[in-house]
Amino acid sequence: MGQNGGISTGDIACPPPRGDVPAAPAGRARRRVALGLRLAAALGAAIAMTAVPASAGTDHVDGISDQSLPAWEGSFASSPFAGLLRSAWAGPAPARIELSRYVVQWNAMSEPSAGAAPAGDYRERFEAWIADVGALGLRPVLALTSYDGVRPRSPGEYERALEALLGAAASAGHPVAYVEAWNEPNNQGGEAPAAAAAFADVADALCRARGYCEVIAGDLEDARDVVAYERAYASALTFVPGIWGAHPYTAVKAHDDANLRAFVAQLPARGAGAQIWFTEVGAYYCVHGVVRGESRQAADAAYLVHDLIADPAVAPAHVLYYGLLYKDGLQAPCSASGGDDVELFGPGDAPRAAAAVVLGSGAGFKIGRASCRERV
């Protein structure tokens, strides 16, 4: 028996071969599969994959972007899901998921705090996230946004708020490694290109002064009008970014990366010398209240893993999947009025078909006595 809650890696099934979409477990088989085994089947591969230098591009999802992480099953500290992740990541594997991202209310540190709390105010939730990510040994990636409609009135106000966030993380012993100055300014963040660029300028100056973080510019969704926004944004920047972020939701849902390729082609110097990161991406189980189901989600996930990440015209250095498990053991809300579901695990920690596709995307990892390369 293994050490992760009695899980034996000899019992873990290999992920599907390229292009295959796994069927969701059902009926009697689902009832007989233990929680630890279900989780390990999807996650075991993710923690044993061979590292790829960022300059060469990654060949797998190597980061998570999960707002619910501190509140998995109510509390990260007592969550079986989090416990398995913690024990797995503490192992000697040479490569693993290494990045964890959080989108924080930009002025969260102005709120009172009674200590880290997954159900607290913006500040307390941020404090909970930074502590939990530190416990996992992952590098923190922080994106700023506005959830309540209140926005920075000036670059100076933004600078003070970001400085407070960076200071809090550093004081907690888990300094932020990468800063996305403003999350998805052409969609969720809803900022004009010049304003978003001004925030990025401020963030770049702060990171240079602190000496331990780097700015990810852009952070744009690959919407139809992404290039027009990108041009205005890039022309307003006063520094040359070493990293550009993209959210290729459109590409994954349509199985067509034309907008993303156009984004890369329009970068300054066509992106020469800069890295492309998928700072947020997901495959929809439900979108705008329409349940697409596990099979379509898994098919989209297969496109992300086997086609989009491998596209040499894009070659992302890092890929962060948005949403492993929704908070408090609940189903992620999805309705026509707002909310989408891209989670890889449903209520009860049950893995969806896409989980094995996304988290089992490495090749040649050892499982039991045979490798998956041999068996597929």
mmCIF file of C-alpha atoms in Angstrom:
data_model
loop_
_atom_site.group_PDB
_atom_site.id
_atom_site.type_symbol
_atom_site.label_atom_id
_atom_site.label_comp_id
_atom_site.label_asym_id
_atom_site.label_seq_id
_atom_site.Cartn_x
_atom_site.Cartn_y
_atom_site.Cartn_z
ATOM 1 C CA MET A 1 0.000 0.000 0.000
ATOM 2 C CA GLY A 2 1.143 3.554 -0.699
ATOM 3 C CA GLN A 3 1.579 6.350 1.802
ATOM 4 C CA ASN A 4 -1.077 8.708 0.398
ATOM 5 C CA GLY A 5 -4.078 7.623 2.420
ATOM 6 C CA GLY A 6 -3.512 3.922 1.643
ATOM 7 C CA ILE A 7 -3.206 4.469 -2.112
ATOM 8 C CA SER A 8 -1.044 2.117 -4.133
ATOM 9 C CA THR A 9 0.332 3.515 -7.366
ATOM 10 C CA GLY A 10 0.195 0.015 -8.763
ATOM 11 C CA ASP A 11 -3.584 0.413 -8.837
ATOM 12 C CA ILE A 12 -3.592 3.671 -10.792
ATOM 13 C CA ALA A 13 -4.818 3.541 -14.362
ATOM 14 C CA CYS A 14 -2.831 5.178 -17.118
ATOM 15 C CA PRO A 15 -4.226 8.273 -18.840
ATOM 16 C CA PRO A 16 -5.737 7.766 -22.294
ATOM 17 C CA PRO A 17 -3.533 7.791 -25.404
ATOM 18 C CA ARG A 18 -3.314 10.954 -27.486
ATOM 19 C CA GLY A 19 -6.647 12.008 -28.889
ATOM 20 C CA ASP A 20 -8.720 9.596 -26.775
ATOM 21 C CA VAL A 21 -11.332 10.963 -24.404
ATOM 22 C CA PRO A 22 -11.915 8.904 -21.255
ATOM 23 C CA ALA A 23 -15.426 7.932 -20.286
ATOM 24 C CA ALA A 24 -16.785 9.158 -16.977
ATOM 25 C CA PRO A 25 -17.056 6.501 -14.250
ATOM 26 C CA ALA A 26 -20.638 5.465 -13.574
ATOM 27 C CA GLY A 27 -22.878 3.128 -11.629
ATOM 28 C CA ARG A 28 -21.394 0.364 -9.590
ATOM 29 C CA ALA A 29 -17.824 1.108 -10.640
ATOM 30 C CA ARG A 30 -18.079 4.675 -9.344
ATOM 31 C CA ARG A 31 -19.421 3.483 -6.003
ATOM 32 C CA ARG A 32 -16.591 1.024 -5.544
ATOM 33 C CA VAL A 33 -13.756 3.438 -6.314
ATOM 34 C CA ALA A 34 -12.263 4.956 -3.157
ATOM 35 C CA LEU A 35 -11.744 8.723 -2.936
ATOM 36 C CA GLY A 36 -7.985 8.445 -2.695
ATOM 37 C CA LEU A 37 -7.770 6.174 -5.703
ATOM 38 C CA ARG A 38 -9.984 8.439 -7.802
ATOM 39 C CA LEU A 39 -7.828 11.435 -6.999
ATOM 40 C CA ALA A 40 -4.575 9.600 -7.541
ATOM 41 C CA ALA A 41 -5.681 8.313 -10.951
ATOM 42 C CA ALA A 42 -5.934 11.870 -12.182
ATOM 43 C CA LEU A 43 -3.170 13.469 -10.166
ATOM 44 C CA GLY A 44 -0.470 10.829 -9.934
ATOM 45 C CA ALA A 45 0.874 11.613 -13.372
ATOM 46 C CA ALA A 46 0.995 15.343 -12.761
ATOM 47 C CA ILE A 47 3.564 15.028 -10.013
ATOM 48 C CA ALA A 48 6.006 12.795 -11.871
ATOM 49 C CA MET A 49 6.469 14.440 -15.229
ATOM 50 C CA THR A 50 9.824 15.420 -16.659
ATOM 51 C CA ALA A 51 10.596 19.106 -16.391
ATOM 52 C CA VAL A 52 10.889 21.206 -19.525
ATOM 53 C CA PRO A 53 12.883 24.468 -19.455
ATOM 54 C CA ALA A 54 10.574 27.458 -19.759
ATOM 55 C CA SER A 55 12.541 28.759 -22.731
ATOM 56 C CA ALA A 56 11.680 25.602 -24.666
ATOM 57 C CA GLY A 57 8.001 25.711 -23.751
ATOM 58 C CA THR A 58 6.152 23.307 -21.526
ATOM 59 C CA ASP A 59 4.485 20.138 -22.776
ATOM 60 C CA HIS A 60 1.930 19.888 -19.990
ATOM 61 C CA VAL A 61 -0.198 21.848 -17.564
ATOM 62 C CA ASP A 62 2.278 22.896 -14.876
ATOM 63 C CA GLY A 63 0.254 25.315 -12.775
ATOM 64 C CA ILE A 64 -3.154 25.826 -11.196
ATOM 65 C CA SER A 65 -5.315 28.919 -10.981
ATOM 66 C CA ASP A 66 -7.911 28.115 -8.342
ATOM 67 C CA GLN A 67 -9.822 30.746 -6.366
ATOM 68 C CA SER A 68 -11.363 28.021 -4.211
ATOM 69 C CA LEU A 69 -8.113 26.437 -3.011
ATOM 70 C CA PRO A 70 -8.279 27.793 0.572
ATOM 71 C CA ALA A 71 -11.890 26.568 0.876
ATOM 72 C CA TRP A 72 -11.598 23.104 -0.662
ATOM 73 C CA GLU A 73 -14.114 21.037 1.320
ATOM 74 C CA GLY A 74 -14.502 23.988 3.664
ATOM 75 C CA SER A 75 -10.882 24.294 4.744
ATOM 76 C CA PHE A 76 -7.600 23.568 3.026
ATOM 77 C CA ALA A 77 -6.076 22.413 6.324
ATOM 78 C CA SER A 78 -8.606 19.605 6.789
ATOM 79 C CA SER A 79 -9.429 18.850 3.145
ATOM 80 C CA PRO A 80 -8.664 15.270 2.011
ATOM 81 C CA PHE A 81 -8.176 16.633 -1.497
ATOM 82 C CA ALA A 82 -5.608 19.163 -0.281
ATOM 83 C CA GLY A 83 -3.988 16.556 1.949
ATOM 84 C CA LEU A 84 -3.329 14.270 -0.977
ATOM 85 C CA LEU A 85 -1.872 17.126 -2.997
ATOM 86 C CA ARG A 86 0.372 18.149 -0.135
ATOM 87 C CA SER A 87 1.762 14.675 0.445
ATOM 88 C CA ALA A 88 2.254 14.065 -3.262
ATOM 89 C CA TRP A 89 4.049 17.337 -3.911
ATOM 90 C CA ALA A 90 6.358 16.769 -0.965
ATOM 91 C CA GLY A 91 7.840 13.754 -2.722
ATOM 92 C CA PRO A 92 11.163 13.583 -4.557
ATOM 93 C CA ALA A 93 9.781 13.770 -8.092
ATOM 94 C CA PRO A 94 12.048 15.975 -10.224
ATOM 95 C CA ALA A 95 9.151 17.808 -11.846
ATOM 96 C CA ARG A 96 5.631 18.677 -10.803
ATOM 97 C CA ILE A 97 2.998 21.366 -10.963
ATOM 98 C CA GLU A 98 5.006 24.311 -9.724
ATOM 99 C CA LEU A 99 2.824 27.427 -9.934
ATOM 100 C CA SER A 100 -0.337 28.536 -8.153
ATOM 101 C CA ARG A 101 -2.257 31.638 -9.208
ATOM 102 C CA TYR A 102 -4.813 33.796 -7.425
ATOM 103 C CA VAL A 103 -6.852 36.757 -8.647
ATOM 104 C CA VAL A 104 -7.119 39.169 -5.726
ATOM 105 C CA GLN A 105 -9.214 42.263 -5.100
ATOM 106 C CA TRP A 106 -6.650 44.985 -5.795
ATOM 107 C CA ASN A 107 -7.191 46.871 -2.505
ATOM 108 C CA ALA A 108 -7.695 43.796 -0.317
ATOM 109 C CA MET A 109 -5.107 44.925 2.223
ATOM 110 C CA SER A 110 -7.228 47.948 3.119
ATOM 111 C CA GLU A 111 -9.753 45.624 4.758
ATOM 112 C CA PRO A 112 -9.505 44.484 8.397
ATOM 113 C CA SER A 113 -8.130 41.036 9.162
ATOM 114 C CA ALA A 114 -8.689 38.685 12.057
ATOM 115 C CA GLY A 115 -6.304 36.234 10.410
ATOM 116 C CA ALA A 116 -6.309 34.002 7.360
ATOM 117 C CA ALA A 117 -9.806 32.662 6.676
ATOM 118 C CA PRO A 118 -11.132 30.886 3.552
ATOM 119 C CA ALA A 119 -14.595 32.399 4.102
ATOM 120 C CA GLY A 120 -13.389 35.811 5.259
ATOM 121 C CA ASP A 121 -13.155 39.152 3.526
ATOM 122 C CA TYR A 122 -10.926 39.760 0.504
ATOM 123 C CA ARG A 123 -7.856 40.250 2.673
ATOM 124 C CA GLU A 124 -8.435 37.205 4.868
ATOM 125 C CA ARG A 125 -9.023 34.985 1.838
ATOM 126 C CA PHE A 126 -5.815 36.257 0.231
ATOM 127 C CA GLU A 127 -3.927 35.565 3.461
ATOM 128 C CA ALA A 128 -5.372 32.053 3.526
ATOM 129 C CA TRP A 129 -4.337 31.447 -0.081
ATOM 130 C CA ILE A 130 -0.757 32.624 0.376
ATOM 131 C CA ALA A 131 -0.362 30.398 3.448
ATOM 132 C CA ASP A 132 -1.804 27.353 1.685
ATOM 133 C CA VAL A 133 0.301 27.833 -1.435
ATOM 134 C CA GLY A 134 3.350 28.135 0.781
ATOM 135 C CA ALA A 135 2.415 24.863 2.461
ATOM 136 C CA LEU A 136 2.383 23.205 -0.964
ATOM 137 C CA GLY A 137 5.751 24.694 -1.924
ATOM 138 C CA LEU A 138 4.381 26.280 -5.098
ATOM 139 C CA ARG A 139 5.489 29.586 -6.589
ATOM 140 C CA PRO A 140 2.793 32.236 -6.107
ATOM 141 C CA VAL A 141 1.420 34.085 -9.135
ATOM 142 C CA LEU A 142 -0.769 37.064 -8.233
ATOM 143 C CA ALA A 143 -3.226 38.874 -10.499
ATOM 144 C CA LEU A 144 -5.105 42.017 -9.446
ATOM 145 C CA THR A 145 -8.671 42.939 -10.355
ATOM 146 C CA SER A 146 -11.827 44.600 -9.062
ATOM 147 C CA TYR A 147 -14.743 42.446 -7.966
ATOM 148 C CA ASP A 148 -16.786 45.207 -6.336
ATOM 149 C CA GLY A 149 -16.619 47.879 -9.027
ATOM 150 C CA VAL A 150 -14.158 50.040 -7.069
ATOM 151 C CA ARG A 151 -11.042 50.745 -9.113
ATOM 152 C CA PRO A 152 -7.763 52.560 -8.539
ATOM 153 C CA ARG A 153 -8.234 56.296 -9.039
ATOM 154 C CA SER A 154 -4.605 56.758 -10.037
ATOM 155 C CA PRO A 155 -1.421 54.771 -10.679
ATOM 156 C CA GLY A 156 -0.222 55.996 -7.281
ATOM 157 C CA GLU A 157 -3.184 54.436 -5.491
ATOM 158 C CA TYR A 158 -2.636 51.223 -7.418
ATOM 159 C CA GLU A 159 1.060 51.237 -6.469
ATOM 160 C CA ARG A 160 0.320 51.526 -2.743
ATOM 161 C CA ALA A 161 -2.195 48.698 -2.933
ATOM 162 C CA LEU A 162 0.152 46.377 -4.834
ATOM 163 C CA GLU A 163 3.013 47.212 -2.502
ATOM 164 C CA ALA A 164 0.845 46.197 0.460
ATOM 165 C CA LEU A 165 -0.062 42.883 -1.178
ATOM 166 C CA LEU A 166 3.550 42.078 -2.023
ATOM 167 C CA GLY A 167 4.645 43.061 1.463
ATOM 168 C CA ALA A 168 2.062 40.838 3.111
ATOM 169 C CA ALA A 169 3.105 37.817 1.057
ATOM 170 C CA ALA A 170 6.784 38.435 1.736
ATOM 171 C CA SER A 171 6.128 38.859 5.464
ATOM 172 C CA ALA A 172 4.294 35.533 5.456
ATOM 173 C CA GLY A 173 7.435 33.919 4.047
ATOM 174 C CA HIS A 174 6.000 33.282 0.584
ATOM 175 C CA PRO A 175 6.986 36.179 -1.687
ATOM 176 C CA VAL A 176 5.049 36.542 -4.917
ATOM 177 C CA ALA A 177 7.129 35.341 -7.860
ATOM 178 C CA TYR A 178 5.035 36.778 -10.684
ATOM 179 C CA VAL A 179 2.574 39.671 -10.874
ATOM 180 C CA GLU A 180 -0.199 40.083 -13.430
ATOM 181 C CA ALA A 181 -0.849 43.791 -13.069
ATOM 182 C CA TRP A 182 -4.543 43.570 -14.005
ATOM 183 C CA ASN A 183 -6.513 40.419 -14.737
ATOM 184 C CA GLU A 184 -8.053 40.129 -18.182
ATOM 185 C CA PRO A 185 -8.485 43.867 -18.845
ATOM 186 C CA ASN A 186 -10.281 43.126 -22.124
ATOM 187 C CA ASN A 187 -12.969 41.075 -20.375
ATOM 188 C CA GLN A 188 -13.372 40.382 -16.635
ATOM 189 C CA GLY A 189 -11.086 43.228 -15.583
ATOM 190 C CA GLY A 190 -12.763 45.719 -17.904
ATOM 191 C CA GLU A 191 -10.016 48.361 -18.104
ATOM 192 C CA ALA A 192 -9.076 50.671 -20.952
ATOM 193 C CA PRO A 193 -5.778 49.721 -22.621
ATOM 194 C CA ALA A 194 -3.950 52.843 -21.406
ATOM 195 C CA ALA A 195 -5.065 52.336 -17.806
ATOM 196 C CA ALA A 196 -4.118 48.651 -17.817
ATOM 197 C CA ALA A 197 -0.718 49.520 -19.303
ATOM 198 C CA ALA A 198 -0.163 52.156 -16.603
ATOM 199 C CA PHE A 199 -0.802 49.510 -13.932
ATOM 200 C CA ALA A 200 1.701 47.218 -15.638
ATOM 201 C CA ASP A 201 4.311 50.002 -15.682
ATOM 202 C CA VAL A 202 3.850 50.509 -11.938
ATOM 203 C CA ALA A 203 4.029 46.779 -11.229
ATOM 204 C CA ASP A 204 7.205 46.431 -13.283
ATOM 205 C CA ALA A 205 8.892 49.244 -11.364
ATOM 206 C CA LEU A 206 7.859 47.739 -8.025
ATOM 207 C CA CYS A 207 9.089 44.269 -8.943
ATOM 208 C CA ARG A 208 12.395 45.646 -10.154
ATOM 209 C CA ALA A 209 12.823 47.547 -6.890
ATOM 210 C CA ARG A 210 11.974 44.498 -4.786
ATOM 211 C CA GLY A 211 14.155 42.203 -6.877
ATOM 212 C CA TYR A 212 12.152 39.003 -6.502
ATOM 213 C CA CYS A 213 9.095 39.249 -8.759
ATOM 214 C CA GLU A 214 8.503 39.648 -12.475
ATOM 215 C CA VAL A 215 5.558 41.161 -14.315
ATOM 216 C CA ILE A 216 3.397 39.228 -16.751
ATOM 217 C CA ALA A 217 2.008 41.742 -19.227
ATOM 218 C CA GLY A 218 -1.256 41.597 -21.127
ATOM 219 C CA ASP A 219 -3.193 38.806 -19.433
ATOM 220 C CA LEU A 220 -5.689 39.074 -22.289
ATOM 221 C CA GLU A 221 -8.500 36.726 -23.242
ATOM 222 C CA ASP A 222 -8.264 35.538 -26.855
ATOM 223 C CA ALA A 223 -11.500 37.237 -27.822
ATOM 224 C CA ARG A 224 -12.294 38.275 -31.385
ATOM 225 C CA ASP A 225 -11.087 41.840 -30.775
ATOM 226 C CA VAL A 226 -7.954 40.903 -28.845
ATOM 227 C CA VAL A 227 -5.515 42.322 -31.417
ATOM 228 C CA ALA A 228 -7.039 45.807 -31.398
ATOM 229 C CA TYR A 229 -6.855 45.913 -27.601
ATOM 230 C CA GLU A 230 -3.342 44.459 -27.614
ATOM 231 C CA ARG A 231 -1.998 47.119 -29.998
ATOM 232 C CA ALA A 232 -3.331 49.976 -27.885
ATOM 233 C CA TYR A 233 -2.079 48.352 -24.696
ATOM 234 C CA ALA A 234 1.415 47.578 -26.012
ATOM 235 C CA SER A 235 1.866 51.071 -27.427
ATOM 236 C CA ALA A 236 1.100 52.560 -23.994
ATOM 237 C CA LEU A 237 3.677 50.487 -22.093
ATOM 238 C CA THR A 238 6.927 52.145 -21.054
ATOM 239 C CA PHE A 239 8.871 48.905 -20.495
ATOM 240 C CA VAL A 240 9.570 45.825 -22.598
ATOM 241 C CA PRO A 241 7.837 42.791 -21.040
ATOM 242 C CA GLY A 242 9.702 39.529 -20.810
ATOM 243 C CA ILE A 243 6.448 37.616 -20.333
ATOM 244 C CA TRP A 244 3.048 38.019 -21.975
ATOM 245 C CA GLY A 245 -0.036 36.339 -20.557
ATOM 246 C CA ALA A 246 -3.012 34.983 -22.493
ATOM 247 C CA HIS A 247 -6.292 33.297 -21.565
ATOM 248 C CA PRO A 248 -7.115 31.050 -24.556
ATOM 249 C CA TYR A 249 -10.666 30.083 -23.597
ATOM 250 C CA THR A 250 -11.922 30.811 -27.108
ATOM 251 C CA ALA A 251 -9.297 28.569 -28.690
ATOM 252 C CA VAL A 252 -10.047 25.662 -26.378
ATOM 253 C CA LYS A 253 -13.821 25.854 -26.834
ATOM 254 C CA ALA A 254 -13.625 26.272 -30.631
ATOM 255 C CA HIS A 255 -10.585 24.014 -31.196
ATOM 256 C CA ASP A 256 -9.184 26.909 -33.223
ATOM 257 C CA ASP A 257 -6.309 29.117 -32.097
ATOM 258 C CA ALA A 258 -6.542 31.775 -34.826
ATOM 259 C CA ASN A 259 -7.160 34.596 -32.329
ATOM 260 C CA LEU A 260 -4.322 33.401 -30.119
ATOM 261 C CA ARG A 261 -1.911 33.151 -33.029
ATOM 262 C CA ALA A 262 -2.880 36.680 -34.093
ATOM 263 C CA PHE A 263 -2.198 37.883 -30.551
ATOM 264 C CA VAL A 264 1.286 36.367 -30.606
ATOM 265 C CA ALA A 265 2.008 37.699 -34.108
ATOM 266 C CA GLN A 266 1.114 41.257 -33.038
ATOM 267 C CA LEU A 267 3.381 41.330 -29.988
ATOM 268 C CA PRO A 268 6.298 43.758 -30.134
ATOM 269 C CA ALA A 269 8.973 42.161 -32.338
ATOM 270 C CA ARG A 270 6.427 39.363 -32.864
ATOM 271 C CA GLY A 271 7.202 38.162 -29.356
ATOM 272 C CA ALA A 272 10.889 37.548 -30.009
ATOM 273 C CA GLY A 273 12.740 37.074 -26.728
ATOM 274 C CA ALA A 274 9.541 36.983 -24.680
ATOM 275 C CA GLN A 275 7.713 34.060 -23.124
ATOM 276 C CA ILE A 276 4.042 33.324 -23.657
ATOM 277 C CA TRP A 277 2.155 32.048 -20.620
ATOM 278 C CA PHE A 278 -1.366 30.686 -20.485
ATOM 279 C CA THR A 279 -1.975 32.316 -17.133
ATOM 280 C CA GLU A 280 -5.543 31.058 -17.107
ATOM 281 C CA VAL A 281 -7.312 28.502 -19.253
ATOM 282 C CA GLY A 282 -10.062 25.966 -18.762
ATOM 283 C CA ALA A 283 -12.350 23.537 -20.553
ATOM 284 C CA TYR A 284 -16.039 24.199 -19.974
ATOM 285 C CA TYR A 285 -18.288 21.616 -18.335
ATOM 286 C CA CYS A 286 -21.020 24.250 -18.216
ATOM 287 C CA VAL A 287 -21.089 27.719 -19.759
ATOM 288 C CA HIS A 288 -23.696 30.449 -19.274
ATOM 289 C CA GLY A 289 -26.135 27.961 -17.809
ATOM 290 C CA VAL A 290 -25.770 25.390 -20.604
ATOM 291 C CA VAL A 291 -24.392 22.049 -19.416
ATOM 292 C CA ARG A 292 -22.016 20.769 -22.072
ATOM 293 C CA GLY A 293 -21.158 17.624 -20.115
ATOM 294 C CA GLU A 294 -18.068 15.574 -19.373
ATOM 295 C CA SER A 295 -17.430 14.301 -22.889
ATOM 296 C CA ARG A 296 -17.296 17.762 -24.454
ATOM 297 C CA GLN A 297 -15.224 19.098 -21.584
ATOM 298 C CA ALA A 298 -12.763 16.226 -21.999
ATOM 299 C CA ALA A 299 -12.591 16.747 -25.763
ATOM 300 C CA ASP A 300 -11.767 20.409 -25.222
ATOM 301 C CA ALA A 301 -9.183 19.447 -22.617
ATOM 302 C CA ALA A 302 -7.594 17.049 -25.111
ATOM 303 C CA TYR A 303 -7.327 19.881 -27.632
ATOM 304 C CA LEU A 304 -5.600 22.043 -24.998
ATOM 305 C CA VAL A 305 -3.147 19.351 -23.965
ATOM 306 C CA HIS A 306 -2.374 17.684 -27.275
ATOM 307 C CA ASP A 307 -2.769 20.497 -29.808
ATOM 308 C CA LEU A 308 -2.691 23.988 -28.330
ATOM 309 C CA ILE A 309 0.211 23.520 -25.933
ATOM 310 C CA ALA A 310 2.148 21.770 -28.704
ATOM 311 C CA ASP A 311 1.548 24.506 -31.297
ATOM 312 C CA PRO A 312 5.031 25.880 -32.158
ATOM 313 C CA ALA A 313 3.502 29.227 -33.116
ATOM 314 C CA VAL A 314 2.482 29.680 -29.492
ATOM 315 C CA ALA A 315 4.819 27.452 -27.431
ATOM 316 C CA PRO A 316 3.664 28.499 -23.954
ATOM 317 C CA ALA A 317 6.350 28.448 -21.287
ATOM 318 C CA HIS A 318 3.760 27.721 -18.588
ATOM 319 C CA VAL A 319 0.098 26.689 -18.557
ATOM 320 C CA LEU A 320 -2.125 27.268 -15.523
ATOM 321 C CA TYR A 321 -5.454 25.459 -15.471
ATOM 322 C CA TYR A 322 -8.354 27.356 -13.947
ATOM 323 C CA GLY A 323 -10.336 25.323 -11.433
ATOM 324 C CA LEU A 324 -9.644 21.945 -9.874
ATOM 325 C CA LEU A 325 -12.371 21.753 -7.248
ATOM 326 C CA TYR A 326 -15.066 24.250 -6.247
ATOM 327 C CA LYS A 327 -15.214 25.473 -2.661
ATOM 328 C CA ASP A 328 -17.041 23.846 0.243
ATOM 329 C CA GLY A 329 -17.777 20.646 -1.651
ATOM 330 C CA LEU A 330 -20.339 22.406 -3.828
ATOM 331 C CA GLN A 331 -21.102 22.367 -7.535
ATOM 332 C CA ALA A 332 -19.647 25.422 -9.257
ATOM 333 C CA PRO A 333 -22.479 27.837 -10.092
ATOM 334 C CA CYS A 334 -23.324 28.132 -13.764
ATOM 335 C CA SER A 335 -26.239 30.185 -15.041
ATOM 336 C CA ALA A 336 -27.201 32.455 -17.895
ATOM 337 C CA SER A 337 -26.793 35.436 -15.567
ATOM 338 C CA GLY A 338 -23.222 34.555 -14.670
ATOM 339 C CA GLY A 339 -20.815 31.827 -13.650
ATOM 340 C CA ASP A 340 -19.194 29.029 -15.635
ATOM 341 C CA ASP A 341 -17.942 25.621 -14.564
ATOM 342 C CA VAL A 342 -14.522 24.428 -15.688
ATOM 343 C CA GLU A 343 -13.704 22.352 -12.604
ATOM 344 C CA LEU A 344 -11.896 19.062 -13.097
ATOM 345 C CA PHE A 345 -13.513 17.534 -10.010
ATOM 346 C CA GLY A 346 -17.146 17.655 -8.998
ATOM 347 C CA PRO A 347 -18.873 17.452 -5.614
ATOM 348 C CA GLY A 348 -17.544 14.644 -3.450
ATOM 349 C CA ASP A 349 -14.144 15.052 -5.145
ATOM 350 C CA ALA A 350 -15.358 12.901 -8.036
ATOM 351 C CA PRO A 351 -13.018 13.318 -11.011
ATOM 352 C CA ARG A 352 -14.574 14.310 -14.288
ATOM 353 C CA ALA A 353 -13.298 12.796 -17.508
ATOM 354 C CA ALA A 354 -11.214 15.904 -18.231
ATOM 355 C CA ALA A 355 -9.167 15.440 -15.053
ATOM 356 C CA ALA A 356 -7.140 12.553 -16.449
ATOM 357 C CA VAL A 357 -6.654 14.412 -19.731
ATOM 358 C CA VAL A 358 -5.324 17.579 -18.121
ATOM 359 C CA LEU A 359 -3.388 16.150 -15.201
ATOM 360 C CA GLY A 360 -2.195 12.979 -16.889
ATOM 361 C CA SER A 361 -0.669 14.694 -19.882
ATOM 362 C CA GLY A 362 2.937 13.629 -19.377
ATOM 363 C CA ALA A 363 4.449 10.678 -21.210
ATOM 364 C CA GLY A 364 6.648 7.905 -19.864
ATOM 365 C CA PHE A 365 5.897 8.328 -16.168
ATOM 366 C CA LYS A 366 6.080 5.153 -14.157
ATOM 367 C CA ILE A 367 2.947 3.566 -12.726
ATOM 368 C CA GLY A 368 3.265 0.251 -10.937
ATOM 369 C CA ARG A 369 5.540 -2.098 -12.864
ATOM 370 C CA ALA A 370 4.905 -0.748 -16.350
ATOM 371 C CA SER A 371 5.173 2.684 -17.839
ATOM 372 C CA CYS A 372 2.289 4.311 -19.659
ATOM 373 C CA ARG A 373 4.457 4.721 -22.718
ATOM 374 C CA GLU A 374 4.774 0.957 -22.872
ATOM 375 C CA ARG A 375 1.076 0.311 -22.286
ATOM 376 C CA VAL A 376 -0.438 2.755 -24.798
#
